[in-house]
Amino acid sequence: MSQVSDIDESLYSRQLYVLGHEAMHHMKKADVLIAGMRGLGVEIAKNVILAGVKSVTVQDEGIASWEDLSSQFYLEESSIGQNRAQCSLSKLLKLNPYVTVSAHTGPLHENLLAQFQVVVLTNSSLDEQRKIGKYCHSSGIQFITADTKGLCGQIFCDFGEQFEVADWNGVPPVFATIDHISRGNPGIVTCTDKHEFQDGDFVAFSEVLGMTELNSCGQVEIKVLEPYTFSICDTSLFSEYEKGGVATEVKMPKMFHFQALHDAISNPQMVMTGYGKTNKHHTLHLAFQALHCFVKRAGRLPKPRDQADAKMLLAMMRELKSEAQLELDEDIVRKFAFTAQGNLGPVNSFIGGLAAQEVLKASSRKFTPVQQWLYFDALECLPEEEEEKEEVRLLTEHNFAPTGSRYDGQIAVFGKAFQEKLGKQKYFLVGTGAIGCELLKNFALIGLGAAEDGHITVTDMDSIEKSNLNRQFLFTSEDIGRLKSETAMQAILKMNPSMHITAHQNRVDPESEEVYGNKFFSSLDGVAAALDNLEARVYLDGRCVQHQKPLLEGGTLGTRGHTTVVVPFLTDSYGVPGSSLQKAIPLCTLKNFPYLIEHTLQWARDEFEGLFKQVPENVNQYLTDHEFLQRTLERGEAGALEVLAQLHGSVGSQRPAVWEDCVTWARLRWEILYNNDIRQLLHCFPPHQMTSSGLPFWSGQKKCPHPLTFSPNNATHMDYIIAAANLYAQIYKIKGTRDRNTIREVLEKVHVPSFTPKSGVKIHVTDQDMEKDKENVDTAHLLKLKNELASTPGNSTTLRMHPIEFEKDDDTNFHMDFIVAASNLRAENYGIPPADRLKSKLVAGRIIPAIATTTAAVAGLMCLELYKLVQGHRRIELYRPAFLNLAVQTCVFYQPLAPQLFTVAGKKYSLWNQFPVQGRCNGQEEMTLKELIEQIKKEHNLEVTHLFYGKALLYSSGSEHQERLNQRVSDVVQTVTKVQIPQHQRVLEFYPSFAEDEDCEKVPPIRYQWR
């Protein structure tokens, strides 16, 4: 079996886009030991198993207690009193069939450790860490310790004295298109656009004409001169540069050096989680050491909120401080002592995600490892100081004492009253994909909505696919094809039977407002968004603003992740859609001048959509809708000509009758795309064409193409024919075949007409030219098509077609076969390096790279913000949206923006403000428009001069609208818009203008509840 094919791409596809095949192959050789199966240990184990190492052994001598259930999601109440590792094994085994998972319930010893390439310690003593760390360092075993105590966590890594990383950041190599290269020492390279190189980067040259020596001189170190230029080696003896060329970054290996734990603990090198936290992290470094001393002396952790224990820990810290010469933050130490007995799912989720990523770095040698300590705290989740003073009676040791419940680890941090508050929450979770699964896990652990009057509503319209299983851990292979929301709900109820949860399969958009309307949103305490597209996030954010509800939002892109928290009246909202982060590729680039494989892949995807989806849909509409033809003509002559020509062919003489017709169509289509069109392009713009300014036309980003000659012996040529013919057959319900010999026999009989390029054909060089030329349409041909299609054929039922929805993850449906072949053939036309199936699927399928480690970390941070929302924090600086990049262990926390204020008639408002009006009071009849205007005047001292409902003007003072004043408000809306108000719509939203400030651009909406 080849190295590439022994990785199950249908399972690991999203992760492969993060790690790549080489790193995955390294990981598949790694045996990993994870010691300690409390919440943190099982989180790390889950993520590492999902990632696909060779084997994972989980070790724990301890037995499960009630406290463990606060964060150990694979333990049940029936597990109490049993070995934690053994109880977790059956569920860990189901995560990944390619990973061998076993449990060890005895102590750690050197003979055991020697069997592993990576060893992870959790919930271990400092003495054990020192001992095992020393052995691992001397034995060449990568060593990681991770620990969480309450709201704080730490990670330590020792990957040996020399640890080489092949790719330190995982960013695809950057490249630059060359405009000129000088002869000299050094040679100066000028690029067509601004380059992204940095001093000391290495590049490789390709496709350079003239100075061809550069194409074969390997990697060259560069020095950046200007945004468009950089210098290279001595080129004075090279040939004269003519044109073309690409400089591509060469990723160079990077060496890292680590100290053993016993040395690193006294001379800590730290990764900062946030800016300006150096002193805080050094305080935590000593606090964790002092805690080990405390446990060693007292035989236990400090009791929650116990002042004496806090003083004892502080005294131990002062002893350590005298050696470290550090300014001690005693408030942190006190809070650390008060909460150290806590065991929180969200903290373990975050630290576990980061620690698991370090395991993957150790076993794959990809990305920058932690050097060597990382500390994190979320102490701002504790009650605000003002609340502490008011609730001092509640903040006693008794309120934090164990209750013999699954939430004891959380009660130790926040108390019983807060636990009750969590249980009563009503939350709406949108999406049960990777982040959604992790959020539900955390919701179950913390008991969100688990009390009698609490509730979680979750919605996701998707079904489970195999590629989901690599990171959506609530699902197993047995669940493939089942609904995500239903399956996730069932998994969570097994995790915490007390949860109150309802699963829906609705998309959250304007069409589902009958379900998720005013009544639904008004009943919520908050919303969590686990969505993978911007439009849906923006819509949900708007609904939260409209109903003044908090929103938790998070997303991932490979090793990068972000979290956002939106708090009514305190922070700005998620925002409105801006310009797309991904620039649209110019149409002329796609049509005639591609220079990147991304361009040919997008072109191939457009071919697929046009041929196999849009044409069949247009045909079916034409056959069933008598207005379709007229609507098409009204959209513009250029577009209409294209659509009508396709219709004419699909319902007329070009319609295939048998399989051989489909093969013939595919062969002729191949000839048009890869030979005739290219020859026509070169006829209009010959290879040595010069521009009006005397420069070569084919230069820079314009690659001069060459036509292809079909050969049935060329695998890519045949791949195109087989895929295109079968897809063409599918839309006409004709049975196809994959048999190459049968298809070859048909191809031998296909007559391919000769082609002669035509003069006078205009090929657009820019999108602007294309737009200007839209009016130049063959109107005679358009009229002929219109007349011939004017009457729908009598046999319309038999002419119906079968549109194909693109599905990237089914390797048997010909979809990706077509994309890969079509794209790579076009790439060959233009001298662009081809893409393999994996890269093609990423671009054409618009796949978001994903890995379980980032997902776990992001969900953990979202739930820490959830704690603050439930606490009711009102100080904006206590909320901490985040940006993460686990590849380089970047963790940036920042303060959210306050909402922008605007002024109306001298008074300040924000997007959170609105003017609520009850349209019916005490069962009375609905108010009139006049009464509405009078109420606004009475309550806000503002005189309404104009009133809009969407774009419809309902009222304008001093106009003919006076007669509307005595009509019911809902009647006015329906009369003006000529649309019946849906039965489920209880609230109407109006935007007024006021006489007191008619020039203001923003005003709070009037929220008119009439039902």
PDB file of C-alpha atoms in Angstrom, residues 124-292:
ATOM      1  CA  SER A 124       0.517  14.284  38.903  1.00  0.00           C
ATOM      2  CA  SER A 125       2.757  15.410  41.754  1.00  0.00           C
ATOM      3  CA  LEU A 126       5.779  17.601  41.136  1.00  0.00           C
ATOM      4  CA  ASP A 127       8.049  14.831  42.411  1.00  0.00           C
ATOM      5  CA  GLU A 128       6.604  12.440  39.828  1.00  0.00           C
ATOM      6  CA  GLN A 129       6.946  15.063  37.109  1.00  0.00           C
ATOM      7  CA  ARG A 130      10.614  15.605  37.961  1.00  0.00           C
ATOM      8  CA  LYS A 131      11.371  11.893  38.057  1.00  0.00           C
ATOM      9  CA  ILE A 132       9.583  10.942  34.842  1.00  0.00           C
ATOM     10  CA  GLY A 133      10.688  14.114  33.082  1.00  0.00           C
ATOM     11  CA  LYS A 134      14.338  13.279  33.825  1.00  0.00           C
ATOM     12  CA  TYR A 135      13.967   9.762  32.466  1.00  0.00           C
ATOM     13  CA  CYS A 136      12.185  10.934  29.311  1.00  0.00           C
ATOM     14  CA  HIS A 137      14.754  13.671  28.644  1.00  0.00           C
ATOM     15  CA  SER A 138      17.644  11.212  28.870  1.00  0.00           C
ATOM     16  CA  SER A 139      15.809   8.573  26.823  1.00  0.00           C
ATOM     17  CA  GLY A 140      14.739  10.781  23.906  1.00  0.00           C
ATOM     18  CA  ILE A 141      11.031  10.567  24.786  1.00  0.00           C
ATOM     19  CA  GLN A 142       8.959  13.702  24.228  1.00  0.00           C
ATOM     20  CA  PHE A 143       7.532  14.718  27.605  1.00  0.00           C
ATOM     21  CA  ILE A 144       4.490  16.883  28.373  1.00  0.00           C
ATOM     22  CA  THR A 145       2.836  17.768  31.656  1.00  0.00           C
ATOM     23  CA  ALA A 146      -0.551  19.450  31.850  1.00  0.00           C
ATOM     24  CA  ASP A 147      -2.586  20.416  34.871  1.00  0.00           C
ATOM     25  CA  THR A 148      -5.680  22.438  35.734  1.00  0.00           C
ATOM     26  CA  LYS A 149      -6.758  23.696  39.118  1.00  0.00           C
ATOM     27  CA  GLY A 150     -10.071  25.521  39.206  1.00  0.00           C
ATOM     28  CA  LEU A 151      -9.848  28.420  36.757  1.00  0.00           C
ATOM     29  CA  CYS A 152      -6.102  28.055  36.133  1.00  0.00           C
ATOM     30  CA  GLY A 153      -4.043  25.749  33.959  1.00  0.00           C
ATOM     31  CA  GLN A 154      -0.462  24.989  32.969  1.00  0.00           C
ATOM     32  CA  ILE A 155       1.401  23.072  30.243  1.00  0.00           C
ATOM     33  CA  PHE A 156       5.087  22.103  30.163  1.00  0.00           C
ATOM     34  CA  CYS A 157       6.916  20.605  27.158  1.00  0.00           C
ATOM     35  CA  ASP A 158      10.325  18.968  26.874  1.00  0.00           C
ATOM     36  CA  PHE A 159      11.021  17.552  23.399  1.00  0.00           C
ATOM     37  CA  GLY A 160      14.721  16.963  23.969  1.00  0.00           C
ATOM     38  CA  GLU A 161      17.934  18.882  23.527  1.00  0.00           C
ATOM     39  CA  GLN A 162      17.448  19.001  19.749  1.00  0.00           C
ATOM     40  CA  PHE A 163      14.021  18.822  18.133  1.00  0.00           C
ATOM     41  CA  GLU A 164      13.744  19.603  14.424  1.00  0.00           C
ATOM     42  CA  VAL A 165      10.453  20.897  13.020  1.00  0.00           C
ATOM     43  CA  ALA A 166       9.836  20.588   9.291  1.00  0.00           C
ATOM     44  CA  ASP A 167       7.213  23.352   9.096  1.00  0.00           C
ATOM     45  CA  TRP A 168       7.114  25.783  11.992  1.00  0.00           C
ATOM     46  CA  ASN A 169       3.853  27.615  11.176  1.00  0.00           C
ATOM     47  CA  GLY A 170       1.839  25.529   8.699  1.00  0.00           C
ATOM     48  CA  VAL A 171       1.222  28.504   6.422  1.00  0.00           C
ATOM     49  CA  PRO A 172       1.323  27.537   2.714  1.00  0.00           C
ATOM     50  CA  PRO A 173       4.484  28.801   0.972  1.00  0.00           C
ATOM     51  CA  VAL A 174       4.050  32.283  -0.453  1.00  0.00           C
ATOM     52  CA  PHE A 175       5.066  33.031  -4.036  1.00  0.00           C
ATOM     53  CA  ALA A 176       5.591  36.008  -6.305  1.00  0.00           C
ATOM     54  CA  THR A 177       5.269  36.430 -10.069  1.00  0.00           C
ATOM     55  CA  ILE A 178       8.447  37.900 -11.545  1.00  0.00           C
ATOM     56  CA  ASP A 179       8.555  40.984 -13.739  1.00  0.00           C
ATOM     57  CA  HIS A 180      12.350  41.330 -14.105  1.00  0.00           C
ATOM     58  CA  ILE A 181      15.678  39.958 -12.796  1.00  0.00           C
ATOM     59  CA  SER A 182      18.863  41.977 -13.147  1.00  0.00           C
ATOM     60  CA  ARG A 183      22.329  40.609 -13.858  1.00  0.00           C
ATOM     61  CA  GLY A 184      24.633  41.612 -11.055  1.00  0.00           C
ATOM     62  CA  ASN A 185      26.013  40.789  -7.633  1.00  0.00           C
ATOM     63  CA  PRO A 186      23.538  40.532  -6.072  1.00  0.00           C
ATOM     64  CA  GLY A 187      20.806  40.054  -8.667  1.00  0.00           C
ATOM     65  CA  ILE A 188      17.689  42.157  -8.068  1.00  0.00           C
ATOM     66  CA  VAL A 189      14.295  40.521  -8.562  1.00  0.00           C
ATOM     67  CA  THR A 190      11.322  42.779  -9.326  1.00  0.00           C
ATOM     68  CA  CYS A 191       7.835  41.339  -8.858  1.00  0.00           C
ATOM     69  CA  THR A 192       4.609  42.194 -10.667  1.00  0.00           C
ATOM     70  CA  ASP A 193       2.825  42.707  -7.322  1.00  0.00           C
ATOM     71  CA  LYS A 194       3.883  43.292  -3.723  1.00  0.00           C
ATOM     72  CA  HIS A 195       5.603  40.181  -2.392  1.00  0.00           C
ATOM     73  CA  GLU A 196       5.195  38.677   1.082  1.00  0.00           C
ATOM     74  CA  PHE A 197       8.761  37.474   1.637  1.00  0.00           C
ATOM     75  CA  GLN A 198      10.889  38.338   4.659  1.00  0.00           C
ATOM     76  CA  ASP A 199      14.646  38.749   5.114  1.00  0.00           C
ATOM     77  CA  GLY A 200      16.337  35.377   5.353  1.00  0.00           C
ATOM     78  CA  ASP A 201      13.606  33.475   3.510  1.00  0.00           C
ATOM     79  CA  PHE A 202      14.631  30.909   0.924  1.00  0.00           C
ATOM     80  CA  VAL A 203      12.944  30.746  -2.481  1.00  0.00           C
ATOM     81  CA  ALA A 204      13.050  28.444  -5.487  1.00  0.00           C
ATOM     82  CA  PHE A 205      12.656  29.762  -9.041  1.00  0.00           C
ATOM     83  CA  SER A 206      10.616  28.168 -11.811  1.00  0.00           C
ATOM     84  CA  GLU A 207       9.370  29.037 -15.321  1.00  0.00           C
ATOM     85  CA  VAL A 208      12.044  31.737 -15.775  1.00  0.00           C
ATOM     86  CA  LEU A 209      12.823  32.319 -19.459  1.00  0.00           C
ATOM     87  CA  GLY A 210      16.238  33.594 -20.505  1.00  0.00           C
ATOM     88  CA  MET A 211      17.963  33.402 -17.128  1.00  0.00           C
ATOM     89  CA  THR A 212      17.144  29.681 -16.965  1.00  0.00           C
ATOM     90  CA  GLU A 213      20.065  28.959 -14.623  1.00  0.00           C
ATOM     91  CA  LEU A 214      17.835  30.088 -11.740  1.00  0.00           C
ATOM     92  CA  ASN A 215      15.331  27.305 -12.442  1.00  0.00           C
ATOM     93  CA  SER A 216      17.880  24.678 -11.465  1.00  0.00           C
ATOM     94  CA  CYS A 217      19.916  26.365  -8.725  1.00  0.00           C
ATOM     95  CA  GLY A 218      17.744  25.112  -5.844  1.00  0.00           C
ATOM     96  CA  GLN A 219      16.860  27.203  -2.827  1.00  0.00           C
ATOM     97  CA  VAL A 220      18.208  30.742  -2.776  1.00  0.00           C
ATOM     98  CA  GLU A 221      18.353  33.000   0.282  1.00  0.00           C
ATOM     99  CA  ILE A 222      16.869  36.448  -0.254  1.00  0.00           C
ATOM    100  CA  LYS A 223      17.101  39.907   1.241  1.00  0.00           C
ATOM    101  CA  VAL A 224      14.046  42.147   1.050  1.00  0.00           C
ATOM    102  CA  LEU A 225      14.742  45.559  -0.509  1.00  0.00           C
ATOM    103  CA  GLU A 226      11.330  47.093  -1.219  1.00  0.00           C
ATOM    104  CA  PRO A 227       7.712  45.876  -1.315  1.00  0.00           C
ATOM    105  CA  TYR A 228       8.224  44.860  -4.968  1.00  0.00           C
ATOM    106  CA  THR A 229      11.912  43.845  -4.935  1.00  0.00           C
ATOM    107  CA  PHE A 230      14.381  41.547  -3.230  1.00  0.00           C
ATOM    108  CA  SER A 231      17.990  40.588  -3.840  1.00  0.00           C
ATOM    109  CA  ILE A 232      19.363  37.096  -4.451  1.00  0.00           C
ATOM    110  CA  CYS A 233      22.691  35.477  -5.301  1.00  0.00           C
ATOM    111  CA  ASP A 234      25.276  36.607  -7.865  1.00  0.00           C
ATOM    112  CA  THR A 235      23.570  36.548 -11.281  1.00  0.00           C
ATOM    113  CA  SER A 236      26.275  38.429 -13.217  1.00  0.00           C
ATOM    114  CA  LEU A 237      27.362  35.293 -15.117  1.00  0.00           C
ATOM    115  CA  PHE A 238      23.803  34.094 -15.831  1.00  0.00           C
ATOM    116  CA  SER A 239      21.998  34.534 -19.159  1.00  0.00           C
ATOM    117  CA  GLU A 240      19.975  37.668 -19.821  1.00  0.00           C
ATOM    118  CA  TYR A 241      16.483  37.586 -18.325  1.00  0.00           C
ATOM    119  CA  GLU A 242      13.718  37.500 -20.930  1.00  0.00           C
ATOM    120  CA  LYS A 243      10.368  37.064 -19.206  1.00  0.00           C
ATOM    121  CA  GLY A 244       8.211  35.012 -16.860  1.00  0.00           C
ATOM    122  CA  GLY A 245       9.059  33.147 -13.730  1.00  0.00           C
ATOM    123  CA  VAL A 246       7.763  32.484 -10.259  1.00  0.00           C
ATOM    124  CA  ALA A 247       9.654  32.676  -6.951  1.00  0.00           C
ATOM    125  CA  THR A 248       8.184  30.289  -4.370  1.00  0.00           C
ATOM    126  CA  GLU A 249       9.095  30.189  -0.695  1.00  0.00           C
ATOM    127  CA  VAL A 250      10.939  27.058   0.453  1.00  0.00           C
ATOM    128  CA  LYS A 251      10.019  26.072   4.002  1.00  0.00           C
ATOM    129  CA  MET A 252      13.248  25.391   5.913  1.00  0.00           C
ATOM    130  CA  PRO A 253      13.506  23.089   8.935  1.00  0.00           C
ATOM    131  CA  LYS A 254      13.804  24.785  12.314  1.00  0.00           C
ATOM    132  CA  MET A 255      15.639  23.436  15.354  1.00  0.00           C
ATOM    133  CA  PHE A 256      14.339  23.821  18.930  1.00  0.00           C
ATOM    134  CA  HIS A 257      16.206  23.151  22.171  1.00  0.00           C
ATOM    135  CA  PHE A 258      14.550  22.100  25.437  1.00  0.00           C
ATOM    136  CA  GLN A 259      15.657  21.841  29.045  1.00  0.00           C
ATOM    137  CA  ALA A 260      14.592  19.015  31.308  1.00  0.00           C
ATOM    138  CA  LEU A 261      11.898  19.942  33.829  1.00  0.00           C
ATOM    139  CA  HIS A 262      14.243  20.044  36.833  1.00  0.00           C
ATOM    140  CA  ASP A 263      16.273  22.784  35.063  1.00  0.00           C
ATOM    141  CA  ALA A 264      13.368  24.559  33.333  1.00  0.00           C
ATOM    142  CA  ILE A 265      11.389  25.010  36.540  1.00  0.00           C
ATOM    143  CA  SER A 266      13.947  27.382  38.027  1.00  0.00           C
ATOM    144  CA  ASN A 267      14.645  29.192  34.779  1.00  0.00           C
ATOM    145  CA  PRO A 268      11.223  29.282  33.113  1.00  0.00           C
ATOM    146  CA  GLN A 269      10.815  30.151  29.445  1.00  0.00           C
ATOM    147  CA  MET A 270       7.154  30.991  28.869  1.00  0.00           C
ATOM    148  CA  VAL A 271       4.575  31.341  26.145  1.00  0.00           C
ATOM    149  CA  MET A 272       2.322  34.249  27.033  1.00  0.00           C
ATOM    150  CA  THR A 273      -1.454  33.811  26.807  1.00  0.00           C
ATOM    151  CA  GLY A 274      -2.259  37.490  26.402  1.00  0.00           C
ATOM    152  CA  TYR A 275      -0.298  40.726  26.445  1.00  0.00           C
ATOM    153  CA  GLY A 276       1.147  42.311  29.581  1.00  0.00           C
ATOM    154  CA  LYS A 277       0.765  39.185  31.714  1.00  0.00           C
ATOM    155  CA  THR A 278       4.402  38.357  32.401  1.00  0.00           C
ATOM    156  CA  ASN A 279       4.133  38.965  36.146  1.00  0.00           C
ATOM    157  CA  LYS A 280       0.816  37.112  36.351  1.00  0.00           C
ATOM    158  CA  HIS A 281       2.226  34.064  34.577  1.00  0.00           C
ATOM    159  CA  HIS A 282       5.337  34.014  36.772  1.00  0.00           C
ATOM    160  CA  THR A 283       3.062  34.248  39.814  1.00  0.00           C
ATOM    161  CA  LEU A 284       1.097  31.238  38.563  1.00  0.00           C
ATOM    162  CA  HIS A 285       4.379  29.403  37.918  1.00  0.00           C
ATOM    163  CA  LEU A 286       5.234  29.739  41.589  1.00  0.00           C
ATOM    164  CA  ALA A 287       1.629  29.166  42.678  1.00  0.00           C
ATOM    165  CA  PHE A 288       1.508  25.724  41.060  1.00  0.00           C
ATOM    166  CA  GLN A 289       4.843  24.829  42.722  1.00  0.00           C
ATOM    167  CA  ALA A 290       3.574  26.056  46.087  1.00  0.00           C
ATOM    168  CA  LEU A 291       0.387  24.044  45.592  1.00  0.00           C
ATOM    169  CA  HIS A 292       2.441  20.859  45.179  1.00  0.00           C
TER     170      HIS A 292
END
